[in-house]
Amino acid sequence: MGVVDRLFDAMKATVEMRGDIDRNADKLRATADAVLDHEKRLIRIETLVEFSTARPATRRLPRV
């Protein structure tokens, strides 16, 4: 029965490992979503800073 027990233990460990992998994948997806959200926010902030520090364009008067 030693071989059967070892085989059963290996299968049990594989199933447990699969659960760990699934949980880690879910956490990774959540982290990736959070990073993407932060990236979008940072881009908006950078754009606001660029617009606020840009020199105003000189206004051209139409030729008559």
Short mmCIF file of N, CA, C and O in Angstrom, two decimals:
data_model
loop_
_atom_site.label_atom_id
_atom_site.label_comp_id
_atom_site.label_asym_id
_atom_site.label_seq_id
_atom_site.Cartn_x
_atom_site.Cartn_y
_atom_site.Cartn_z
N MET A 1 0.80 -1.20 0.00
CA MET A 1 0.00 0.00 0.00
C MET A 1 0.84 1.26 0.00
O MET A 1 0.32 2.34 -0.10
N GLY A 2 2.13 1.15 0.12
CA GLY A 2 3.00 2.32 0.16
C GLY A 2 2.92 3.15 -1.11
O GLY A 2 2.90 4.38 -1.07
N VAL A 3 2.87 2.47 -2.26
CA VAL A 3 2.81 3.17 -3.54
C VAL A 3 1.48 3.89 -3.69
O VAL A 3 1.42 5.04 -4.13
N VAL A 4 0.40 3.24 -3.31
CA VAL A 4 -0.94 3.83 -3.42
C VAL A 4 -1.04 5.05 -2.49
O VAL A 4 -1.58 6.08 -2.88
N ASP A 5 -0.49 4.93 -1.29
CA ASP A 5 -0.52 6.06 -0.36
C ASP A 5 0.28 7.24 -0.90
O ASP A 5 -0.16 8.39 -0.81
N ARG A 6 1.44 6.95 -1.46
CA ARG A 6 2.26 8.03 -2.01
C ARG A 6 1.57 8.67 -3.21
O ARG A 6 1.61 9.89 -3.38
N LEU A 7 0.94 7.86 -4.04
CA LEU A 7 0.21 8.38 -5.19
C LEU A 7 -0.96 9.25 -4.74
O LEU A 7 -1.18 10.35 -5.28
N PHE A 8 -1.69 8.79 -3.72
CA PHE A 8 -2.80 9.56 -3.19
C PHE A 8 -2.32 10.88 -2.60
O PHE A 8 -2.91 11.94 -2.81
N ASP A 9 -1.21 10.86 -1.86
CA ASP A 9 -0.64 12.08 -1.28
C ASP A 9 -0.19 13.06 -2.36
O ASP A 9 -0.38 14.27 -2.24
N ALA A 10 0.39 12.52 -3.43
CA ALA A 10 0.83 13.38 -4.54
C ALA A 10 -0.36 14.03 -5.22
O ALA A 10 -0.33 15.22 -5.57
N MET A 11 -1.44 13.28 -5.42
CA MET A 11 -2.64 13.84 -6.04
C MET A 11 -3.27 14.89 -5.14
O MET A 11 -3.72 15.95 -5.61
N LYS A 12 -3.28 14.63 -3.84
CA LYS A 12 -3.83 15.59 -2.88
C LYS A 12 -3.01 16.87 -2.89
O LYS A 12 -3.57 17.98 -2.91
N ALA A 13 -1.69 16.74 -2.92
CA ALA A 13 -0.82 17.91 -2.96
C ALA A 13 -1.03 18.70 -4.25
O ALA A 13 -1.02 19.94 -4.24
N THR A 14 -1.27 18.01 -5.36
CA THR A 14 -1.52 18.68 -6.63
C THR A 14 -2.81 19.49 -6.58
O THR A 14 -2.86 20.63 -7.05
N VAL A 15 -3.84 18.91 -6.00
CA VAL A 15 -5.12 19.62 -5.88
C VAL A 15 -4.97 20.84 -4.98
O VAL A 15 -5.47 21.93 -5.28
N GLU A 16 -4.25 20.70 -3.87
CA GLU A 16 -4.03 21.83 -2.97
C GLU A 16 -3.21 22.92 -3.65
O GLU A 16 -3.48 24.12 -3.50
N MET A 17 -2.21 22.51 -4.43
CA MET A 17 -1.38 23.46 -5.15
C MET A 17 -2.20 24.22 -6.19
O MET A 17 -2.03 25.42 -6.39
N ARG A 18 -3.11 23.52 -6.83
CA ARG A 18 -3.97 24.15 -7.83
C ARG A 18 -4.82 25.24 -7.18
O ARG A 18 -5.01 26.32 -7.74
N GLY A 19 -5.33 24.99 -5.98
CA GLY A 19 -6.09 26.00 -5.26
C GLY A 19 -5.24 27.21 -4.93
O GLY A 19 -5.70 28.36 -5.05
N ASP A 20 -3.99 26.97 -4.51
CA ASP A 20 -3.08 28.08 -4.23
C ASP A 20 -2.81 28.91 -5.49
O ASP A 20 -2.77 30.14 -5.45
N ILE A 21 -2.62 28.23 -6.60
CA ILE A 21 -2.36 28.91 -7.86
C ILE A 21 -3.57 29.76 -8.26
O ILE A 21 -3.41 30.90 -8.70
N ASP A 22 -4.76 29.23 -8.12
CA ASP A 22 -5.97 29.97 -8.46
C ASP A 22 -6.13 31.22 -7.58
O ASP A 22 -6.47 32.30 -8.06
N ARG A 23 -5.87 31.08 -6.28
CA ARG A 23 -5.95 32.23 -5.37
C ARG A 23 -4.92 33.29 -5.74
O ARG A 23 -5.21 34.49 -5.75
N ASN A 24 -3.70 32.86 -6.06
CA ASN A 24 -2.66 33.80 -6.45
C ASN A 24 -3.00 34.50 -7.76
O ASN A 24 -2.70 35.68 -7.93
N ALA A 25 -3.60 33.77 -8.68
CA ALA A 25 -3.99 34.38 -9.95
C ALA A 25 -5.06 35.45 -9.73
O ALA A 25 -5.01 36.52 -10.35
N ASP A 26 -6.01 35.19 -8.84
CA ASP A 26 -7.03 36.19 -8.53
C ASP A 26 -6.41 37.43 -7.89
O ASP A 26 -6.77 38.56 -8.23
N LYS A 27 -5.48 37.23 -6.98
CA LYS A 27 -4.80 38.36 -6.34
C LYS A 27 -4.00 39.15 -7.36
O LYS A 27 -3.96 40.39 -7.32
N LEU A 28 -3.36 38.47 -8.29
CA LEU A 28 -2.57 39.14 -9.32
C LEU A 28 -3.47 39.97 -10.23
O LEU A 28 -3.11 41.09 -10.60
N ARG A 29 -4.64 39.44 -10.59
CA ARG A 29 -5.58 40.20 -11.41
C ARG A 29 -6.03 41.47 -10.69
O ARG A 29 -6.10 42.55 -11.28
N ALA A 30 -6.32 41.35 -9.41
CA ALA A 30 -6.75 42.50 -8.62
C ALA A 30 -5.63 43.53 -8.53
O ALA A 30 -5.88 44.75 -8.65
N THR A 31 -4.42 43.07 -8.35
CA THR A 31 -3.28 43.99 -8.28
C THR A 31 -3.05 44.67 -9.62
O THR A 31 -2.78 45.87 -9.68
N ALA A 32 -3.17 43.93 -10.71
CA ALA A 32 -3.00 44.52 -12.04
C ALA A 32 -4.08 45.57 -12.30
O ALA A 32 -3.78 46.62 -12.88
N ASP A 33 -5.30 45.32 -11.88
CA ASP A 33 -6.37 46.31 -12.04
C ASP A 33 -6.07 47.57 -11.25
O ASP A 33 -6.29 48.69 -11.73
N ALA A 34 -5.56 47.42 -10.03
CA ALA A 34 -5.22 48.57 -9.19
C ALA A 34 -4.09 49.37 -9.81
O ALA A 34 -4.12 50.62 -9.83
N VAL A 35 -3.08 48.69 -10.34
CA VAL A 35 -1.96 49.38 -10.98
C VAL A 35 -2.44 50.14 -12.22
O VAL A 35 -2.03 51.29 -12.46
N LEU A 36 -3.30 49.54 -13.00
CA LEU A 36 -3.84 50.21 -14.18
C LEU A 36 -4.63 51.45 -13.79
O LEU A 36 -4.51 52.50 -14.44
N ASP A 37 -5.42 51.35 -12.73
CA ASP A 37 -6.18 52.50 -12.25
C ASP A 37 -5.23 53.62 -11.81
O ASP A 37 -5.44 54.78 -12.16
N HIS A 38 -4.17 53.27 -11.08
CA HIS A 38 -3.20 54.28 -10.65
C HIS A 38 -2.49 54.91 -11.84
O HIS A 38 -2.22 56.11 -11.85
N GLU A 39 -2.19 54.10 -12.85
CA GLU A 39 -1.53 54.62 -14.04
C GLU A 39 -2.42 55.64 -14.75
O GLU A 39 -1.95 56.71 -15.15
N LYS A 40 -3.70 55.33 -14.88
CA LYS A 40 -4.62 56.27 -15.52
C LYS A 40 -4.72 57.57 -14.74
O LYS A 40 -4.73 58.66 -15.30
N ARG A 41 -4.78 57.47 -13.41
CA ARG A 41 -4.85 58.67 -12.57
C ARG A 41 -3.58 59.50 -12.72
O ARG A 41 -3.64 60.73 -12.79
N LEU A 42 -2.43 58.85 -12.75
CA LEU A 42 -1.17 59.56 -12.88
C LEU A 42 -1.09 60.28 -14.22
O LEU A 42 -0.62 61.43 -14.28
N ILE A 43 -1.56 59.67 -15.26
CA ILE A 43 -1.57 60.31 -16.58
C ILE A 43 -2.44 61.56 -16.55
O ILE A 43 -2.06 62.61 -17.09
N ARG A 44 -3.60 61.48 -15.89
CA ARG A 44 -4.46 62.66 -15.80
C ARG A 44 -3.79 63.78 -15.01
O ARG A 44 -3.86 64.95 -15.39
N ILE A 45 -3.11 63.42 -13.92
CA ILE A 45 -2.41 64.43 -13.12
C ILE A 45 -1.28 65.06 -13.94
O ILE A 45 -1.10 66.29 -13.93
N GLU A 46 -0.51 64.25 -14.64
CA GLU A 46 0.57 64.78 -15.47
C GLU A 46 0.04 65.72 -16.54
O GLU A 46 0.63 66.76 -16.81
N THR A 47 -1.09 65.36 -17.12
CA THR A 47 -1.69 66.22 -18.14
C THR A 47 -2.12 67.55 -17.54
O THR A 47 -1.88 68.62 -18.14
N LEU A 48 -2.73 67.53 -16.38
CA LEU A 48 -3.13 68.77 -15.71
C LEU A 48 -1.93 69.65 -15.41
O LEU A 48 -1.97 70.87 -15.60
N VAL A 49 -0.85 69.05 -14.94
CA VAL A 49 0.36 69.82 -14.63
C VAL A 49 0.93 70.42 -15.90
O VAL A 49 1.33 71.60 -15.91
N GLU A 50 0.98 69.66 -16.96
CA GLU A 50 1.52 70.18 -18.22
C GLU A 50 0.69 71.35 -18.73
O GLU A 50 1.23 72.36 -19.19
N PHE A 51 -0.64 71.24 -18.66
CA PHE A 51 -1.49 72.34 -19.12
C PHE A 51 -1.36 73.56 -18.22
O PHE A 51 -1.39 74.69 -18.68
N SER A 52 -1.21 73.34 -16.93
CA SER A 52 -1.15 74.49 -16.03
C SER A 52 0.18 75.20 -16.09
O SER A 52 0.26 76.38 -15.77
N THR A 53 1.25 74.51 -16.47
CA THR A 53 2.56 75.16 -16.55
C THR A 53 2.92 75.61 -17.95
O THR A 53 3.94 76.27 -18.13
N ALA A 54 2.11 75.31 -18.93
CA ALA A 54 2.41 75.70 -20.31
C ALA A 54 2.23 77.21 -20.46
O ALA A 54 1.38 77.83 -19.84
N ARG A 55 3.08 77.77 -21.30
CA ARG A 55 2.97 79.21 -21.57
C ARG A 55 1.73 79.44 -22.43
O ARG A 55 1.44 78.66 -23.34
N PRO A 56 1.04 80.53 -22.16
CA PRO A 56 -0.13 80.81 -22.99
C PRO A 56 0.30 81.15 -24.42
O PRO A 56 1.34 81.77 -24.64
N ALA A 57 -0.47 80.70 -25.34
CA ALA A 57 -0.17 80.95 -26.75
C ALA A 57 -0.40 82.42 -27.05
O ALA A 57 -1.31 83.05 -26.52
N THR A 58 0.46 82.98 -27.90
CA THR A 58 0.26 84.38 -28.29
C THR A 58 -0.89 84.46 -29.27
O THR A 58 -1.03 83.64 -30.17
N ARG A 59 -1.70 85.42 -29.05
CA ARG A 59 -2.89 85.58 -29.89
C ARG A 59 -2.51 86.41 -31.11
O ARG A 59 -1.97 87.49 -31.00
N ARG A 60 -2.82 85.89 -32.24
CA ARG A 60 -2.53 86.59 -33.49
C ARG A 60 -3.75 87.39 -33.91
O ARG A 60 -4.86 86.89 -33.93
N LEU A 61 -3.49 88.63 -34.27
CA LEU A 61 -4.57 89.47 -34.77
C LEU A 61 -4.72 89.25 -36.27
O LEU A 61 -3.73 89.08 -36.98
N PRO A 62 -5.94 89.22 -36.74
CA PRO A 62 -6.13 89.01 -38.18
C PRO A 62 -5.66 90.22 -38.96
O PRO A 62 -5.73 91.36 -38.51
N ARG A 63 -5.10 89.96 -40.12
CA ARG A 63 -4.65 91.03 -41.00
C ARG A 63 -5.82 91.65 -41.71
O ARG A 63 -6.73 90.96 -42.16
N VAL A 64 -5.75 92.94 -41.81
CA VAL A 64 -6.85 93.66 -42.50
C VAL A 64 -6.43 94.10 -43.86
O VAL A 64 -5.40 94.35 -44.26
#
